[in-house]
Amino acid sequence: MPKHIFVTGGVVSSLGKGIASASIAKILEAKGLKVAIQKLDPYLNVDPGTMNPYQHGEVYVTDDGAETDLDLGHYERFTHSAYGRENNVTSGQIYYSVITKERHGDYLGGTVQVVPHITNAIKERIREVSRNKRYDIVISEVGGTAGDIESLPFLEATRQFRHEVGRENSLFIHLTLVPFIRAAGELKTKPTQHSVGTLREIGIQPDILICRTEKKLEQPVKEKIALFCNVEPEAVIEGRDAESIYEIPLMFKEQGIDKVICQKLKIEYKAGSLHEWRRNVVQKALRPKHSVKIAVVGKYIELQDAYKSIYESLKHGGIANDSEVVIKKINAEKIENTRSFDQFKGISGILVPGGFGDRGVEGKLKAIQYAREKKIPFFGICLGMQCAAIEFARNVVDMKGAHSTEFNKKTPYPVISLLEEQQNVKDMGGTMRLGAYPCQIKKETWAYKAYKVDEITERHRHRYEFNNEYRDKFQKAGMRLSGISPNGKLVEMIELEDHPWFLAVQFHPEFKSKPDKAHPLFREFVRHALLYQEKILPESMDALNVINSEKEKNFEQGQGEKHA
């Protein structure tokens, strides 16, 4: 049986429980322990698939096709594990399963209640993570904030779980806030005391406190928190604001959080080095040799979490190229009706991410046209690829009015249309083309140059696809169909022949990128943005190889093998 760690939050939301959980997993993995992480979300949606990004942020997709909380992205980026459907539990899933059993008569006429039926179902999902895989430690992050009504069943379930497995096999880590009151010039511990008090009322005593703060927690403050929250001083961990989230594992380890965890869970302590993480990730993220500016053109641009994996993957591409990536966020709607391209001044790369709905689409088309005509490196993802096909059809193949049937069912040129298997789908939740699918890559393409393999597997989340009726016209006009599904039916990747680097994909590569192993396409996109910045603008792949042969040689011998 694995040991269990439960991570809860208090005072306010958005303190970073997901990053804290991922950082703890990173530290424990460095000791040779096999760690799994699970998110317990209290909302009644079955999954976040139908939720607006303004409500929830991005939807993270796993290999098995689960639409999950964005925290699973942090889990996978920080650790070596790949997660799936069992790693994200919602109240909607729990209540749905219990009510379904009740309708089947599984409870033999008994009264169905939150305790024990809902709490038992939650405990069963916690155990399910390690049922078919061997883990030394399972970390369960409880969403919401201590005191929220909707979180109570999960907190009660974790309290019961600890009672069942014992204190040597489980512990609670509580993430809380120690605010700095500028007028008084001091840190205040009272919110943390109240938050811990709320947990105590339902029978949970935290073993470790992670205190989010913008100022250093001096020892007297730590001792005060320890005294009034009934924990040891060494179990009060400072979670100060960091320049990069990838510093957090180093910050926690330096304070000895791993020693406290091993002590309380009766695990033999091994130091576990994070030297490689410090050298290959943190130092390159904080002190890069180069800098490049890339524009992300989307419709949810005001919300940081809407494109969380995109932004992180761009940073990973920067780390792989020893470069800072300065991201300029451009609202697609605001450039729809303007003739000025001043917002793209100083930009060395343009990325159009995925999305749904027609709002902002014309602005995305305008940005893609600008990237194509000005020979600026371009990367389109999901809807970004569909928009690239629409723009190419309208302005190169001379198909006036070309569009996607998602936005215009009467378009004369439906270059993007509904997938065949989606024709009769009525339900919205969990019915798209979801999860990992294979793709075959043609040689002598930008895609093959990035991946260096003939076949890849990438994660998808879409209903619409490139219309095969227009393949020949597109290819004759200069577009390469560089990635195709193994059955030959679906176009997965497109490129332009007469462009220094113009590539778009139907899948979501951002879901498979890590800070110490950048996704090949993000790595290459950032690299070509750096080349563009240096005014190296070859007209073909051959020209690039000649002009930049020495850089290519160094790249292949150095980081190329590591990140390919």
Coordinates of C-alpha atoms in Angstrom, one line a residue:
M1 CA 0.0 0.0 0.0
P2 CA 1.4 3.4 -0.9
K3 CA 1.7 6.3 1.6
H4 CA -0.8 9.2 1.1
I5 CA -0.3 12.9 1.2
F6 CA -3.3 15.2 1.1
V7 CA -2.8 18.8 0.1
T8 CA -5.5 21.3 1.1
G9 CA -5.8 25.1 0.8
G10 CA -7.0 27.9 3.0
V11 CA -7.8 31.6 3.3
V12 CA -8.1 32.3 -0.5
S13 CA -8.0 30.4 -3.7
S14 CA -5.3 30.5 -6.4
L15 CA -2.5 30.1 -3.8
G16 CA -0.8 27.5 -6.0
K17 CA -1.8 24.1 -4.6
G18 CA -1.2 22.4 -7.9
I19 CA 2.4 23.8 -8.2
A20 CA 3.0 23.0 -4.6
S21 CA 1.8 19.4 -5.1
A22 CA 3.9 19.0 -8.3
S23 CA 7.0 20.5 -6.6
I24 CA 6.7 18.0 -3.7
A25 CA 6.3 15.2 -6.1
K26 CA 9.4 16.4 -8.0
I27 CA 11.4 16.4 -4.7
L28 CA 10.2 12.9 -3.8
E29 CA 10.9 11.5 -7.3
A30 CA 14.5 12.7 -7.0
K31 CA 14.8 10.2 -4.0
G32 CA 13.9 7.3 -6.3
L33 CA 10.3 7.2 -5.1
K34 CA 7.5 6.5 -7.5
V35 CA 4.9 9.2 -7.1
A36 CA 1.3 9.7 -8.4
I37 CA -0.7 12.9 -8.1
Q38 CA -4.5 13.2 -8.1
K39 CA -6.8 16.3 -8.2
L40 CA -10.1 16.2 -6.3
D41 CA -12.3 18.9 -7.7
P42 CA -15.5 19.9 -5.8
Y43 CA -17.5 21.3 -8.7
L44 CA -20.6 19.4 -10.0
N45 CA -19.5 19.4 -13.6
V46 CA -18.5 15.9 -14.6
D47 CA -15.4 17.4 -16.1
P48 CA -14.3 20.9 -17.2
G49 CA -14.8 20.1 -20.9
T50 CA -17.9 22.2 -21.3
M51 CA -16.7 25.1 -19.0
N52 CA -15.8 28.5 -20.3
P53 CA -12.0 29.3 -19.9
Y54 CA -13.0 32.4 -17.9
Q55 CA -14.6 30.0 -15.4
H56 CA -11.9 27.4 -15.2
G57 CA -8.9 28.2 -17.3
E58 CA -7.6 25.8 -19.9
V59 CA -8.8 22.2 -20.2
Y60 CA -5.9 19.8 -20.0
V61 CA -6.2 16.6 -22.1
T62 CA -4.5 13.3 -21.1
D63 CA -3.5 10.4 -23.4
D64 CA -6.6 8.4 -22.5
G65 CA -8.8 11.3 -23.6
A66 CA -9.8 12.7 -20.2
E67 CA -10.6 16.4 -20.1
T68 CA -9.1 17.5 -16.8
D69 CA -8.1 20.4 -14.5
L70 CA -5.1 22.4 -15.6
D71 CA -3.3 21.3 -12.5
L72 CA -2.7 18.0 -14.2
G73 CA -0.5 19.9 -16.6
H74 CA 1.7 21.0 -13.7
Y75 CA 1.8 17.4 -12.4
E76 CA 3.1 16.1 -15.8
R77 CA 5.5 19.0 -16.4
F78 CA 7.2 18.6 -13.1
T79 CA 7.3 14.8 -12.9
H80 CA 8.1 11.8 -15.0
S81 CA 4.6 10.3 -14.7
A82 CA 1.9 10.4 -17.3
Y83 CA -1.6 10.8 -15.9
G84 CA -5.1 9.9 -17.0
R85 CA -8.8 9.7 -16.2
E86 CA -8.3 8.3 -12.7
N87 CA -6.1 11.3 -11.7
N88 CA -8.9 13.9 -11.8
V89 CA -12.0 13.3 -9.7
T90 CA -15.0 15.8 -9.5
S91 CA -18.1 16.0 -7.4
G92 CA -20.0 15.5 -10.6
Q93 CA -18.3 12.1 -11.2
I94 CA -18.8 11.0 -7.6
Y95 CA -22.5 12.0 -7.4
Y96 CA -23.2 10.6 -10.9
S97 CA -21.7 7.2 -9.9
V98 CA -23.6 7.0 -6.6
I99 CA -27.0 8.0 -8.2
T100 CA -26.5 5.5 -11.0
K101 CA -25.9 2.8 -8.4
E102 CA -29.0 3.9 -6.6
R103 CA -31.1 3.7 -9.7
H104 CA -29.7 0.2 -10.4
G105 CA -30.8 -0.9 -6.9
D106 CA -27.3 -1.5 -5.6
Y107 CA -28.1 0.0 -2.2
L108 CA -30.8 -2.6 -1.4
G109 CA -33.5 0.0 -0.5
G110 CA -31.3 1.9 1.9
T111 CA -31.2 5.7 2.3
V112 CA -28.4 7.1 0.2
Q113 CA -26.5 9.9 2.1
V114 CA -23.4 12.0 1.7
V115 CA -21.9 10.0 4.6
P116 CA -21.2 7.2 4.0
H117 CA -22.1 6.7 0.3
I118 CA -20.5 9.9 -1.2
T119 CA -17.4 9.7 1.1
N120 CA -17.0 6.0 0.4
A121 CA -17.1 6.7 -3.3
I122 CA -14.4 9.4 -2.9
K123 CA -12.2 7.1 -0.9
E124 CA -12.6 4.4 -3.6
R125 CA -11.4 6.9 -6.2
I126 CA -8.3 7.7 -4.1
R127 CA -7.5 4.0 -3.9
E128 CA -8.1 3.5 -7.6
V129 CA -5.0 5.5 -8.5
S130 CA -2.7 2.8 -7.2
R131 CA -4.9 -0.2 -7.8
N132 CA -3.2 -1.3 -11.1
K133 CA 0.1 0.6 -10.8
R134 CA 2.7 0.5 -8.0
Y135 CA 3.4 3.8 -6.3
D136 CA 5.3 4.6 -3.2
I137 CA 3.4 7.8 -2.6
V138 CA 0.0 9.2 -3.8
I139 CA -0.5 12.9 -3.5
S140 CA -4.2 14.0 -3.5
E141 CA -4.8 17.7 -4.0
V142 CA -8.2 18.8 -2.7
G143 CA -9.6 21.7 -4.7
G144 CA -11.3 24.7 -3.2
T145 CA -10.7 26.4 0.1
A146 CA -11.2 25.1 3.6
G147 CA -14.6 26.2 4.7
D148 CA -16.2 25.9 1.3
I149 CA -19.5 23.9 1.5
E150 CA -18.7 22.0 -1.7
S151 CA -15.3 20.8 -0.4
L152 CA -16.7 19.3 2.8
P153 CA -17.4 15.8 1.4
F154 CA -13.8 15.5 0.1
L155 CA -12.3 16.8 3.4
E156 CA -14.4 14.4 5.4
A157 CA -13.4 11.5 3.0
T158 CA -9.7 12.3 3.5
R159 CA -10.2 12.5 7.3
Q160 CA -11.8 9.0 7.2
F161 CA -9.1 7.8 4.9
R162 CA -6.4 8.8 7.4
H163 CA -8.2 7.1 10.2
E164 CA -8.3 3.9 8.2
V165 CA -4.7 3.8 7.0
G166 CA -3.1 5.3 10.1
R167 CA -0.9 8.4 10.7
E168 CA 2.3 6.6 9.6
N169 CA 0.8 6.1 6.2
S170 CA -0.8 9.5 5.6
L171 CA -0.2 13.2 6.3
F172 CA -1.9 16.5 5.6
I173 CA -0.2 19.5 4.0
H174 CA -2.1 22.8 4.2
L175 CA -1.3 25.7 1.9
T176 CA -2.2 29.0 3.4
L177 CA -1.6 32.7 3.2
V178 CA 0.5 35.0 5.4
P179 CA -0.3 38.5 4.0
F180 CA 1.9 41.5 4.4
I181 CA 0.0 44.6 5.6
R182 CA 2.0 47.5 4.1
A183 CA 0.4 50.1 6.3
A184 CA 1.4 48.2 9.4
G185 CA 4.7 47.0 7.8
E186 CA 4.3 43.4 9.1
L187 CA 3.2 39.9 8.2
K188 CA -0.1 38.7 9.7
T189 CA -0.5 35.1 10.8
K190 CA -4.2 35.3 11.9
P191 CA -5.6 34.2 8.5
T192 CA -3.4 31.0 8.8
Q193 CA -4.6 30.4 12.3
H194 CA -8.2 30.7 11.3
S195 CA -7.8 28.5 8.3
V196 CA -6.1 25.7 10.4
G197 CA -8.9 26.2 12.9
T198 CA -11.5 25.5 10.2
L199 CA -9.8 22.2 9.3
R200 CA -9.6 21.2 13.0
E201 CA -13.4 21.7 13.3
I202 CA -13.9 18.9 10.8
G203 CA -11.2 16.7 12.4
I204 CA -8.2 17.4 10.3
Q205 CA -4.9 18.6 11.9
P206 CA -2.3 19.6 9.3
D207 CA 1.1 18.1 9.7
I208 CA 2.9 20.6 7.4
L209 CA 2.0 24.2 6.6
I210 CA 3.2 25.9 3.4
C211 CA 2.8 29.6 3.9
R212 CA 2.4 31.7 0.8
T213 CA 4.0 35.1 1.3
E214 CA 5.7 38.0 -0.5
K215 CA 8.1 38.6 2.4
K216 CA 10.6 36.3 4.1
L217 CA 9.2 34.4 7.1
E218 CA 11.6 35.1 9.9
Q219 CA 12.1 32.4 12.6
P220 CA 10.0 34.2 15.2
V221 CA 7.0 34.3 12.7
K222 CA 7.5 30.6 12.0
E223 CA 7.5 29.8 15.7
K224 CA 4.4 31.8 16.3
I225 CA 2.6 30.0 13.4
A226 CA 3.8 26.6 14.8
L227 CA 2.7 27.4 18.3
F228 CA -0.9 28.5 17.4
C229 CA -1.4 25.9 14.6
N230 CA 0.0 22.9 16.6
V231 CA 2.8 22.0 14.2
E232 CA 6.6 21.8 14.7
P233 CA 8.6 24.9 13.6
E234 CA 10.5 22.9 11.0
A235 CA 7.1 21.9 9.5
V236 CA 6.3 25.6 8.7
I237 CA 7.5 26.0 5.1
E238 CA 7.9 29.4 3.4
G239 CA 6.3 29.6 0.0
R240 CA 7.6 33.0 -1.1
D241 CA 6.8 34.5 -4.5
A242 CA 9.3 33.2 -7.0
E243 CA 10.5 34.6 -10.4
S244 CA 9.9 31.2 -12.0
I245 CA 7.6 28.4 -10.8
Y246 CA 10.4 25.9 -11.5
E247 CA 12.3 27.4 -8.5
I248 CA 9.6 26.1 -6.1
P249 CA 11.0 22.5 -5.7
L250 CA 14.4 24.0 -4.9
M251 CA 12.9 26.4 -2.4
F252 CA 11.0 23.7 -0.6
K253 CA 13.9 21.3 -0.5
E254 CA 16.2 23.9 0.9
Q255 CA 13.8 24.3 3.8
G256 CA 13.8 20.5 4.5
I257 CA 10.2 19.7 3.6
D258 CA 11.3 16.3 2.3
K259 CA 12.9 15.5 5.7
V260 CA 9.7 16.3 7.5
I261 CA 7.7 14.2 5.1
C262 CA 10.0 11.2 5.4
Q263 CA 10.0 11.5 9.1
K264 CA 6.3 11.6 9.5
L265 CA 5.6 8.8 6.9
K266 CA 8.4 6.6 8.3
I267 CA 10.3 6.6 5.0
E268 CA 14.1 6.1 4.9
Y269 CA 15.5 9.5 4.2
K270 CA 17.7 9.8 1.0
A271 CA 19.0 13.2 0.0
G272 CA 17.9 13.1 -3.7
S273 CA 19.7 15.6 -5.8
L274 CA 17.9 18.3 -7.8
H275 CA 21.2 19.4 -9.4
E276 CA 20.2 18.6 -13.0
W277 CA 16.9 20.5 -12.5
R278 CA 18.7 23.5 -11.1
R279 CA 21.3 23.5 -13.9
N280 CA 19.2 22.6 -16.9
V281 CA 15.9 24.3 -16.0
V282 CA 16.1 26.9 -13.3
Q283 CA 19.4 28.5 -14.2
K284 CA 18.6 28.7 -17.9
A285 CA 15.1 30.0 -17.2
L286 CA 16.5 32.8 -14.9
R287 CA 19.7 33.6 -16.7
P288 CA 19.3 33.0 -20.5
K289 CA 21.9 34.1 -23.0
H290 CA 19.3 35.3 -25.6
S291 CA 15.8 36.9 -25.7
V292 CA 13.1 36.7 -28.3
K293 CA 9.6 38.2 -28.5
I294 CA 6.7 36.0 -29.6
A295 CA 3.1 37.1 -30.1
V296 CA 0.2 34.8 -29.0
V297 CA -3.0 35.8 -30.7
G298 CA -6.2 34.5 -29.0
K299 CA -9.6 35.4 -27.7
Y300 CA -9.1 34.6 -24.0
I301 CA -5.9 36.6 -23.8
E302 CA -6.9 38.5 -20.7
L303 CA -6.9 35.3 -18.6
Q304 CA -3.5 33.9 -17.9
D305 CA -4.8 30.4 -17.2
A306 CA -6.7 30.1 -20.5
Y307 CA -3.5 29.3 -22.4
K308 CA -1.4 28.0 -19.5
S309 CA 0.2 25.1 -21.3
I310 CA 1.0 27.2 -24.3
Y311 CA 2.8 29.8 -22.3
E312 CA 4.8 27.2 -20.3
S313 CA 5.7 25.3 -23.5
L314 CA 7.0 28.5 -25.1
K315 CA 9.2 28.9 -22.0
H316 CA 10.4 25.3 -22.4
G317 CA 11.3 26.1 -26.0
G318 CA 13.2 29.1 -24.7
I319 CA 15.1 26.9 -22.1
A320 CA 16.0 24.5 -24.9
N321 CA 17.5 27.4 -26.9
D322 CA 19.0 29.2 -23.9
S323 CA 16.7 32.1 -24.5
E324 CA 14.1 34.1 -22.7
V325 CA 10.8 34.1 -24.4
V326 CA 8.9 37.4 -24.0
I327 CA 5.3 36.7 -24.7
K328 CA 3.1 39.5 -26.2
K329 CA -0.6 38.7 -25.8
I330 CA -2.7 40.1 -28.6
N331 CA -6.5 40.0 -28.4
A332 CA -7.7 38.6 -31.7
E333 CA -11.0 40.6 -31.6
K334 CA -9.1 43.9 -31.3
I335 CA -7.2 43.5 -34.6
E336 CA -10.2 42.3 -36.7
N337 CA -11.1 45.7 -38.0
T338 CA -7.8 47.5 -38.0
R339 CA -5.5 48.0 -40.9
S340 CA -2.5 48.7 -38.7
F341 CA 0.0 46.0 -37.7
D342 CA 1.8 48.1 -35.1
Q343 CA 1.1 45.4 -32.5
F344 CA 3.4 43.1 -34.3
K345 CA 6.4 45.4 -34.3
G346 CA 9.5 43.7 -32.8
I347 CA 7.8 40.3 -33.0
S348 CA 9.9 37.4 -34.2
G349 CA 7.2 34.7 -34.1
I350 CA 3.4 34.4 -34.1
L351 CA 1.4 31.6 -32.5
V352 CA -2.3 31.1 -32.8
P353 CA -3.7 28.6 -30.2
G354 CA -6.8 26.5 -30.1
G355 CA -10.3 27.5 -29.2
F356 CA -14.0 27.3 -30.0
G357 CA -16.5 29.7 -31.5
D358 CA -16.2 32.4 -34.2
R359 CA -15.3 35.3 -31.9
G360 CA -11.9 36.6 -32.9
V361 CA -11.5 34.3 -35.9
E362 CA -11.1 37.1 -38.4
G363 CA -8.4 38.7 -36.2
K364 CA -6.6 35.3 -36.2
L365 CA -6.8 35.1 -39.9
K366 CA -5.3 38.6 -40.2
A367 CA -2.4 37.7 -37.9
I368 CA -1.7 34.5 -40.0
Q369 CA -1.8 36.4 -43.2
Y370 CA 0.7 38.9 -41.8
A371 CA 3.0 36.0 -40.7
R372 CA 2.8 34.3 -44.1
E373 CA 3.4 37.5 -46.1
K374 CA 6.1 38.9 -43.9
K375 CA 7.9 35.5 -43.6
I376 CA 7.6 35.6 -39.8
P377 CA 7.9 32.1 -38.1
F378 CA 4.3 30.9 -37.5
F379 CA 2.9 28.1 -35.3
G380 CA -0.8 27.2 -35.4
I381 CA -2.4 24.8 -32.9
C382 CA -5.8 23.1 -33.4
L383 CA -8.1 26.1 -34.4
G384 CA -4.8 27.8 -35.3
M385 CA -4.2 25.2 -38.0
Q386 CA -7.8 25.5 -39.2
C387 CA -7.5 29.2 -39.4
A388 CA -4.2 28.8 -41.4
A389 CA -6.0 26.6 -43.9
I390 CA -8.9 29.1 -44.2
E391 CA -6.5 32.1 -44.7
F392 CA -4.5 30.1 -47.3
A393 CA -7.7 29.2 -49.2
R394 CA -8.9 32.8 -49.3
N395 CA -5.7 34.6 -50.1
V396 CA -3.6 32.1 -52.0
V397 CA -5.9 29.5 -53.6
D398 CA -8.4 32.3 -54.4
M399 CA -11.4 30.7 -52.7
K400 CA -13.3 33.8 -51.7
G401 CA -15.5 33.1 -48.7
A402 CA -13.7 29.9 -47.6
H403 CA -14.5 29.1 -44.0
S404 CA -15.1 26.3 -41.5
T405 CA -18.6 24.9 -41.3
E406 CA -18.3 25.4 -37.5
F407 CA -18.7 29.2 -38.2
N408 CA -20.5 29.3 -41.6
K409 CA -22.5 26.3 -42.6
K410 CA -23.2 27.9 -46.0
T411 CA -19.7 28.7 -47.0
P412 CA -18.9 28.0 -50.7
Y413 CA -15.6 26.5 -49.8
P414 CA -15.9 24.4 -46.5
V415 CA -12.1 23.8 -46.2
I416 CA -12.7 22.8 -42.6
S417 CA -15.6 20.5 -41.9
L418 CA -17.1 18.3 -39.1
L419 CA -15.4 15.0 -38.6
E420 CA -17.3 12.0 -40.0
E421 CA -17.7 10.4 -36.6
Q422 CA -19.1 13.6 -35.2
Q423 CA -22.0 13.9 -37.6
N424 CA -24.6 12.4 -35.3
V425 CA -23.2 13.4 -31.9
K426 CA -25.7 15.3 -29.8
D427 CA -24.1 15.5 -26.3
M428 CA -21.4 18.1 -25.7
G429 CA -19.4 16.7 -22.8
G430 CA -16.6 14.2 -23.6
T431 CA -17.7 13.6 -27.2
M432 CA -15.0 15.2 -29.2
R433 CA -12.0 13.5 -30.8
L434 CA -10.0 13.3 -27.5
G435 CA -6.7 11.9 -26.4
A436 CA -3.7 10.4 -28.1
Y437 CA -3.7 9.5 -31.8
P438 CA -0.8 8.5 -34.1
C439 CA 0.4 10.6 -37.0
Q440 CA 2.8 9.7 -39.8
I441 CA 5.3 12.4 -40.8
K442 CA 6.6 12.9 -44.3
K443 CA 10.3 13.3 -44.7
E444 CA 11.9 16.6 -46.0
T445 CA 9.5 18.6 -43.9
W446 CA 9.9 21.0 -40.9
A447 CA 7.9 18.5 -38.9
Y448 CA 10.3 15.6 -39.6
K449 CA 13.3 17.9 -38.9
A450 CA 11.8 18.6 -35.5
Y451 CA 10.7 15.1 -34.5
K452 CA 13.3 13.0 -36.4
V453 CA 11.0 10.1 -36.5
D454 CA 8.4 8.8 -39.0
E455 CA 5.5 8.4 -36.6
I456 CA 4.4 10.3 -33.5
T457 CA 1.6 10.2 -31.0
E458 CA -0.1 13.5 -30.0
R459 CA -3.1 14.5 -28.0
H460 CA -6.3 15.9 -29.7
R461 CA -9.3 17.9 -28.7
H462 CA -11.5 18.9 -31.6
R463 CA -14.6 18.2 -33.7
Y464 CA -13.6 19.7 -37.0
E465 CA -10.9 18.7 -39.5
F466 CA -9.3 19.6 -42.8
N467 CA -11.6 18.8 -45.7
N468 CA -10.0 16.2 -47.9
E469 CA -11.7 17.5 -51.0
Y470 CA -9.2 20.4 -51.1
R471 CA -6.0 18.5 -50.6
D472 CA -4.9 18.6 -54.2
K473 CA -5.6 22.3 -54.6
F474 CA -3.7 23.2 -51.5
Q475 CA -0.7 21.1 -52.4
K476 CA -0.5 22.6 -55.9
A477 CA -0.6 26.1 -54.4
G478 CA 2.4 25.4 -52.2
M479 CA 1.1 23.8 -49.0
R480 CA 2.7 20.7 -47.7
L481 CA 0.5 18.2 -45.9
S482 CA 3.4 17.0 -43.7
G483 CA 1.5 14.9 -41.1
I484 CA -1.3 12.4 -42.0
S485 CA -3.2 9.9 -39.8
P486 CA -2.0 6.3 -40.4
N487 CA -5.3 5.5 -42.3
G488 CA -4.6 8.4 -44.6
K489 CA -7.9 10.1 -43.9
L490 CA -7.0 13.0 -41.6
V491 CA -4.6 15.9 -42.2
E492 CA -2.8 16.5 -38.9
M493 CA 0.0 18.9 -39.9
I494 CA 0.5 21.5 -42.7
E495 CA 3.4 23.7 -43.8
L496 CA 4.2 26.2 -46.4
E497 CA 7.0 25.5 -48.9
D498 CA 8.1 29.1 -49.6
H499 CA 8.3 30.2 -45.9
P500 CA 11.2 30.0 -43.5
W501 CA 9.1 28.2 -40.9
F502 CA 5.3 28.1 -41.1
L503 CA 3.8 25.0 -39.4
A504 CA 0.4 24.3 -38.0
V505 CA -1.0 21.2 -36.3
Q506 CA -4.5 19.8 -35.5
F507 CA -3.3 18.4 -32.2
H508 CA -2.1 20.0 -28.9
P509 CA 1.7 19.6 -28.6
E510 CA 1.6 21.9 -25.5
F511 CA 0.3 19.0 -23.4
K512 CA 3.5 16.9 -23.9
S513 CA 6.1 19.5 -23.2
K514 CA 8.3 19.6 -20.1
P515 CA 10.8 22.2 -18.9
D516 CA 13.7 19.7 -19.1
K517 CA 12.4 18.2 -22.3
A518 CA 10.8 20.8 -24.5
H519 CA 8.4 19.6 -27.1
P520 CA 10.2 19.4 -30.5
L521 CA 7.8 21.8 -32.3
F522 CA 8.0 24.5 -29.6
R523 CA 11.8 24.0 -29.5
E524 CA 12.0 24.5 -33.2
F525 CA 9.5 27.4 -33.3
V526 CA 11.5 29.4 -30.7
R527 CA 14.8 28.5 -32.5
H528 CA 13.5 29.8 -35.8
A529 CA 12.1 32.9 -34.1
L530 CA 15.7 33.5 -32.9
L531 CA 17.0 33.0 -36.4
Y532 CA 14.4 35.5 -37.8
Q533 CA 15.4 38.0 -35.1
E534 CA 19.0 37.7 -36.5
K535 CA 17.5 38.5 -39.9
I536 CA 18.3 35.0 -41.3
L537 CA 15.4 34.6 -43.7
P538 CA 16.1 31.7 -46.1
E539 CA 13.6 30.9 -48.7
S540 CA 13.8 27.2 -48.2
M541 CA 14.9 24.5 -45.9
D542 CA 18.0 23.9 -48.0
A543 CA 19.0 27.5 -47.8
L544 CA 18.6 27.4 -44.0
N545 CA 20.9 24.4 -43.8
V546 CA 23.6 26.2 -45.8
I547 CA 23.4 29.5 -44.1
N548 CA 23.1 28.1 -40.6
S549 CA 25.2 24.8 -41.0
E550 CA 27.5 25.5 -38.0
K551 CA 24.6 26.2 -35.7
E552 CA 22.8 23.1 -36.9
K553 CA 25.9 21.0 -36.3
N554 CA 26.3 22.3 -32.7
F555 CA 22.6 21.9 -32.1
E556 CA 22.5 18.2 -33.3
Q557 CA 25.6 17.3 -31.2
G558 CA 24.4 19.1 -28.1
Q559 CA 20.8 19.7 -27.0
G560 CA 19.3 18.2 -30.1
E561 CA 19.7 14.6 -28.9
K562 CA 18.4 15.4 -25.5
H563 CA 15.2 17.1 -26.6
A564 CA 14.4 15.3 -29.9

